[in-house]
Amino acid sequence: MNVEIITIGDEILIGQIIDTNSAWMGQELNGRGFDVNRITSIRDTKEAIKNALDEALRRVDVVLITGGLGPTNDDVTKHTLAEYFNSKLVFNELVYKDVCDFLKGKVKDVNELNRQQAFVPENCEVIRNKVGTAPNMWFERKGKIVVSMPGVPSEMKAVMTEEILPRLDAKFETGYIIHQTVLTSGIGESILAEKLQDWEKLLPQYISLAYLPSPGRVKLRLTARVEDENIGKVKIKSLVSQLYPLIGEYIYGEEDKLPEEILGEMLLSKKSSISVAESCTGGRIGHLITSISGSSAYFNGGVIAYSNEVKMNLLGVKENLLMEYGAVSQEVVEQMALGVKQTLNSDYSIATSGIAGPTGGTKEKPVGTVWIAIAGPFGVESQKYFFGEIRDKNIQRASNTALVKLIRKLLINNI
Amino acid sequence: MNVEIITIGDEILIGQIIDTNSAWMGQELNGRGFDVNRITSIRDTKEAIKNALDEALRRVDVVLITGGLGPTNDDVTKHTLAEYFNSKLVFNELVYKDVCDFLKGKVKDVNELNRQQAFVPENCEVIRNKVGTAPNMWFERKGKIVVSMPGVPSEMKAVMTEEILPRLDAKFETGYIIHQTVLTSGIGESILAEKLQDWEKLLPQYISLAYLPSPGRVKLRLTARVEDENIGKVKIKSLVSQLYPLIGEYIYGEEDKLPEEILGEMLLSKKSSISVAESCTGGRIGHLITSISGSSAYFNGGVIAYSNEVKMNLLGVKENLLMEYGAVSQEVVEQMALGVKQTLNSDYSIATSGIAGPTGGTKEKPVGTVWIAIAGPFGVESQKYFFGEIRDKNIQRASNTALVKLIRKLLINNI
């Protein structure tokens, strides 16, 4: 069953806000077997709204609209929908009561603009907005459904979850859509695709594959559309197991999670702690780890060892190591990992030292050279990487790769 | 001049990624006097791409496309564009050289899939991609322009900034467009707008104002479209000077730069150094500072003091302070700033300690409470903030606010 989304508002088109509503709706719809065919963001004008609706209804049977329902004058959606469905706005006592109840204690008086919210097209079904003042409207005509919701994310999500999605579920019979993610790191998209060429050819028609790259990682996404949920799951499971002989050394997870989430869960379940010693990543790894709620249970902290003095004074890196091998070296990065693990009294540690660029490279150590070390009960291990010349990507790739390196070590050793 | 944006990719429609490209492009285009008429997100299929292009070109003369240019099989954009413009794909030696150069050191061999990137429609102008492998394509037909760019944000932004926007400017611009940015921090968008109500009313027709909020900051952007460049500049200068009596205490810059850039330039020009002691921001401030190329000239490093042990052992925070006042307190954050400044032997320092949430709040110290301290030749200063309940935003707002706090101190003291 195909669905389209229309988001209304100049603030989206001029980039003042990012349209996060569509992504949330896409996820929810997709998870229930509805396909989002198109997302269209349009201006707050009668003409734009009518045209977009006309076009969408030519392609699909269900159109979900968000935005354009505020009380101020620049919102024309409601008037346009009344016209579009050959109806007129009428005062709705129940909506007015909802508006008054909602505003009680929030404003001194319910003003004329608020009162306008209670006017709704006569031929739509009003669906109450429990968390705002703009009512939701459900139109049906000739088997086609158009739903108009507020653009405020919390209001849209509330009515989608409680009313719209259950109604769509009940109305349309859809098959099942099963997603399976396989997380890889340490291999580029094109080499990965080459290794999977033969495997990809064996995918049945009802299963599609997508490569979703981000710095230092490529996420594979398998999507099956099936009548029988179990058969789909068994087939996907078997396909995923065939990936291990081909690219097993790059796989670090099968759930759609970030490396910092996966590592966090591993450390939590072990009741282990971690610390970081960051040179070229400059705090990014600490930031990623602490972006996860509850990370204080396993993250002790770290040292951003940007200067050599900090490497020596706080991490116990000997001056002669720095003199002999340089800061970007196996010797130094391993001592950084061991040093922070000991000083911060943690079970595991991660250390990075590299040349983030765009300057500072040499012939022997070009920009993008990064040493990454991990330490733990297994001792210390390190590896040299080349991440390219763009500072920002370099830092991101180094940080993600470092997290995945420890995840894979924990997976393999089961320690 | 009206423009439309088409973003290609199933991952947008199923909500796996949020389309941030369109918002960025909308901002940039709008700032140069181009109006984005519609943003359309479509599937990765020939039919969807052709239909969306047909429709968009019926409405506007310029269509900017992002996405669908990866080397793997699920990307059909390039083939579709060749068909659409009655052309065929031909091997382009220059693109192939770029691909090889870009991949050098990153992969062992340039494989067949990488080589495919060098095939481009014969009748398009290829615009080089300096930060990735997929070339940008510029098509012109009957006065209409279609540009295809990669969906990777960094690649799209690079080519938009360096090539596409200047070309569009040159092609369509009449008169001058002057931008002036005013950076504010510590005041919300709606209160700012209220304070500027009367000032806004005095803006002449040819000057537009945009509020561009991001966590902890609101950027004001004035755009003048004028015949005479000098008159426009004088007018804008006078308008900006009128802002200082109204909101001067929140302004920290007039150039369109990030706080970490501004602070970096200040420290460089003073030949001063800085260090950070981060609790609730977990490395984010260090990451921001080191995202600036050349930051090793002034950034010594820092301590991510997540646990109390780290605060005590590395920053000299006394146990009795932690016991008496708690980690999130003026006493502790000031000692953190002084401690890291001394231990890392820097001229200035920044420290944060707060409750990032969503758990860990108390009645006295709710989630979002953050103490920020700055230290320098002036001694140490600190302030308590409330940044709200969302962990991610909380960390971002705290980090940005901390940087701006030191910038404003340096501006005022001129030290």
PDB file of C-alpha atoms in Angstrom, chain A residues 120-229:
ATOM      1  CA  VAL A 120     -13.290  22.965  10.610  1.00  0.00           C
ATOM      2  CA  PRO A 121     -14.481  21.789   7.178  1.00  0.00           C
ATOM      3  CA  GLU A 122     -18.019  20.455   7.489  1.00  0.00           C
ATOM      4  CA  ASN A 123     -17.379  17.174   5.670  1.00  0.00           C
ATOM      5  CA  CYS A 124     -14.246  15.980   7.453  1.00  0.00           C
ATOM      6  CA  GLU A 125     -14.011  13.781  10.476  1.00  0.00           C
ATOM      7  CA  VAL A 126     -12.344  15.727  13.260  1.00  0.00           C
ATOM      8  CA  ILE A 127      -9.768  13.800  15.244  1.00  0.00           C
ATOM      9  CA  ARG A 128      -8.999  15.464  18.537  1.00  0.00           C
ATOM     10  CA  ASN A 129      -5.611  16.954  19.271  1.00  0.00           C
ATOM     11  CA  LYS A 130      -4.864  16.127  22.903  1.00  0.00           C
ATOM     12  CA  VAL A 131      -1.565  17.980  23.058  1.00  0.00           C
ATOM     13  CA  GLY A 132      -2.231  21.197  21.103  1.00  0.00           C
ATOM     14  CA  THR A 133      -4.926  23.479  19.742  1.00  0.00           C
ATOM     15  CA  ALA A 134      -5.095  22.612  16.023  1.00  0.00           C
ATOM     16  CA  PRO A 135      -7.566  19.773  15.345  1.00  0.00           C
ATOM     17  CA  ASN A 136      -6.651  16.884  13.037  1.00  0.00           C
ATOM     18  CA  MET A 137      -8.840  16.353   9.979  1.00  0.00           C
ATOM     19  CA  TRP A 138      -9.606  13.081   8.175  1.00  0.00           C
ATOM     20  CA  PHE A 139     -11.154  13.368   4.692  1.00  0.00           C
ATOM     21  CA  GLU A 140     -12.431  10.510   2.541  1.00  0.00           C
ATOM     22  CA  ARG A 141     -13.567  10.753  -1.044  1.00  0.00           C
ATOM     23  CA  LYS A 142     -13.931   8.033  -3.657  1.00  0.00           C
ATOM     24  CA  GLY A 143     -11.825   5.582  -1.685  1.00  0.00           C
ATOM     25  CA  LYS A 144      -9.025   8.076  -1.172  1.00  0.00           C
ATOM     26  CA  ILE A 145      -7.935   9.305   2.240  1.00  0.00           C
ATOM     27  CA  VAL A 146      -6.366  12.653   3.118  1.00  0.00           C
ATOM     28  CA  VAL A 147      -5.325  13.401   6.671  1.00  0.00           C
ATOM     29  CA  SER A 148      -4.206  16.832   7.861  1.00  0.00           C
ATOM     30  CA  MET A 149      -2.164  17.102  11.062  1.00  0.00           C
ATOM     31  CA  PRO A 150      -0.264  19.900  12.832  1.00  0.00           C
ATOM     32  CA  GLY A 151       3.419  20.333  11.991  1.00  0.00           C
ATOM     33  CA  VAL A 152       4.544  20.439  15.635  1.00  0.00           C
ATOM     34  CA  PRO A 153       6.343  17.076  15.962  1.00  0.00           C
ATOM     35  CA  SER A 154       4.935  16.161  19.366  1.00  0.00           C
ATOM     36  CA  GLU A 155       1.353  16.845  18.219  1.00  0.00           C
ATOM     37  CA  MET A 156       1.795  14.940  14.957  1.00  0.00           C
ATOM     38  CA  LYS A 157       3.419  11.966  16.700  1.00  0.00           C
ATOM     39  CA  ALA A 158       0.687  11.765  19.327  1.00  0.00           C
ATOM     40  CA  VAL A 159      -2.169  11.589  16.838  1.00  0.00           C
ATOM     41  CA  MET A 160      -0.279   9.335  14.418  1.00  0.00           C
ATOM     42  CA  THR A 161       0.479   6.808  17.139  1.00  0.00           C
ATOM     43  CA  GLU A 162      -2.893   6.862  18.839  1.00  0.00           C
ATOM     44  CA  GLU A 163      -5.277   7.348  15.933  1.00  0.00           C
ATOM     45  CA  ILE A 164      -4.011   7.550  12.374  1.00  0.00           C
ATOM     46  CA  LEU A 165      -1.760   4.487  12.219  1.00  0.00           C
ATOM     47  CA  PRO A 166      -4.291   2.171  13.926  1.00  0.00           C
ATOM     48  CA  ARG A 167      -7.013   3.405  11.544  1.00  0.00           C
ATOM     49  CA  LEU A 168      -4.823   2.820   8.497  1.00  0.00           C
ATOM     50  CA  ASP A 169      -3.884  -0.625   9.821  1.00  0.00           C
ATOM     51  CA  ALA A 170      -7.545  -1.532  10.200  1.00  0.00           C
ATOM     52  CA  LYS A 171      -8.481  -0.167   6.795  1.00  0.00           C
ATOM     53  CA  PHE A 172      -5.798  -1.727   4.619  1.00  0.00           C
ATOM     54  CA  GLU A 173      -4.448  -5.227   4.602  1.00  0.00           C
ATOM     55  CA  THR A 174      -0.767  -5.118   4.019  1.00  0.00           C
ATOM     56  CA  GLY A 175       1.840  -7.816   3.853  1.00  0.00           C
ATOM     57  CA  TYR A 176       4.854  -7.813   6.098  1.00  0.00           C
ATOM     58  CA  ILE A 177       8.007  -5.838   5.632  1.00  0.00           C
ATOM     59  CA  ILE A 178      11.072  -7.216   7.361  1.00  0.00           C
ATOM     60  CA  HIS A 179      14.259  -5.204   7.705  1.00  0.00           C
ATOM     61  CA  GLN A 180      17.616  -6.655   8.611  1.00  0.00           C
ATOM     62  CA  THR A 181      20.716  -4.556   9.128  1.00  0.00           C
ATOM     63  CA  VAL A 182      24.290  -5.797   8.914  1.00  0.00           C
ATOM     64  CA  LEU A 183      26.930  -3.371  10.186  1.00  0.00           C
ATOM     65  CA  THR A 184      30.378  -3.341   8.613  1.00  0.00           C
ATOM     66  CA  SER A 185      33.480  -1.270   9.168  1.00  0.00           C
ATOM     67  CA  GLY A 186      36.966  -1.160   7.711  1.00  0.00           C
ATOM     68  CA  ILE A 187      35.882  -1.740   4.111  1.00  0.00           C
ATOM     69  CA  GLY A 188      34.686   0.749   1.532  1.00  0.00           C
ATOM     70  CA  GLU A 189      31.310   0.599  -0.181  1.00  0.00           C
ATOM     71  CA  SER A 190      32.670  -0.368  -3.577  1.00  0.00           C
ATOM     72  CA  ILE A 191      34.965  -3.157  -2.380  1.00  0.00           C
ATOM     73  CA  LEU A 192      32.171  -4.484  -0.232  1.00  0.00           C
ATOM     74  CA  ALA A 193      29.860  -4.498  -3.242  1.00  0.00           C
ATOM     75  CA  GLU A 194      32.478  -6.353  -5.271  1.00  0.00           C
ATOM     76  CA  LYS A 195      32.846  -9.037  -2.620  1.00  0.00           C
ATOM     77  CA  LEU A 196      29.065  -9.429  -2.459  1.00  0.00           C
ATOM     78  CA  GLN A 197      28.430  -9.487  -6.213  1.00  0.00           C
ATOM     79  CA  ASP A 198      27.671 -13.217  -6.455  1.00  0.00           C
ATOM     80  CA  TRP A 199      25.730 -13.270  -3.218  1.00  0.00           C
ATOM     81  CA  GLU A 200      23.643 -10.305  -4.411  1.00  0.00           C
ATOM     82  CA  LYS A 201      22.707 -12.151  -7.593  1.00  0.00           C
ATOM     83  CA  LEU A 202      21.088 -14.886  -5.505  1.00  0.00           C
ATOM     84  CA  LEU A 203      18.752 -12.512  -3.698  1.00  0.00           C
ATOM     85  CA  PRO A 204      15.134 -13.366  -4.486  1.00  0.00           C
ATOM     86  CA  GLN A 205      12.994 -10.671  -6.101  1.00  0.00           C
ATOM     87  CA  TYR A 206      11.119  -9.923  -2.904  1.00  0.00           C
ATOM     88  CA  ILE A 207      14.317  -9.003  -1.040  1.00  0.00           C
ATOM     89  CA  SER A 208      16.132  -5.759  -1.740  1.00  0.00           C
ATOM     90  CA  LEU A 209      19.570  -4.649  -0.607  1.00  0.00           C
ATOM     91  CA  ALA A 210      20.842  -1.140   0.153  1.00  0.00           C
ATOM     92  CA  TYR A 211      24.341   0.091   0.980  1.00  0.00           C
ATOM     93  CA  LEU A 212      24.270   2.956   3.475  1.00  0.00           C
ATOM     94  CA  PRO A 213      27.734   4.452   3.961  1.00  0.00           C
ATOM     95  CA  SER A 214      28.875   6.805   6.717  1.00  0.00           C
ATOM     96  CA  PRO A 215      32.450   7.718   7.723  1.00  0.00           C
ATOM     97  CA  GLY A 216      34.316   4.535   8.628  1.00  0.00           C
ATOM     98  CA  ARG A 217      31.250   2.310   8.243  1.00  0.00           C
ATOM     99  CA  VAL A 218      28.897   0.809   5.672  1.00  0.00           C
ATOM    100  CA  LYS A 219      25.500  -0.399   6.782  1.00  0.00           C
ATOM    101  CA  LEU A 220      23.848  -3.106   4.668  1.00  0.00           C
ATOM    102  CA  ARG A 221      20.079  -3.143   4.760  1.00  0.00           C
ATOM    103  CA  LEU A 222      18.051  -6.102   3.565  1.00  0.00           C
ATOM    104  CA  THR A 223      14.332  -5.542   3.092  1.00  0.00           C
ATOM    105  CA  ALA A 224      11.896  -8.386   2.478  1.00  0.00           C
ATOM    106  CA  ARG A 225       8.236  -7.934   1.521  1.00  0.00           C
ATOM    107  CA  VAL A 226       6.409 -11.111   2.301  1.00  0.00           C
ATOM    108  CA  GLU A 227       3.005 -12.618   2.907  1.00  0.00           C
ATOM    109  CA  ASP A 228       4.276 -14.958   5.596  1.00  0.00           C
ATOM    110  CA  GLU A 229       6.374 -13.261   8.271  1.00  0.00           C
TER     111      GLU A 229
END
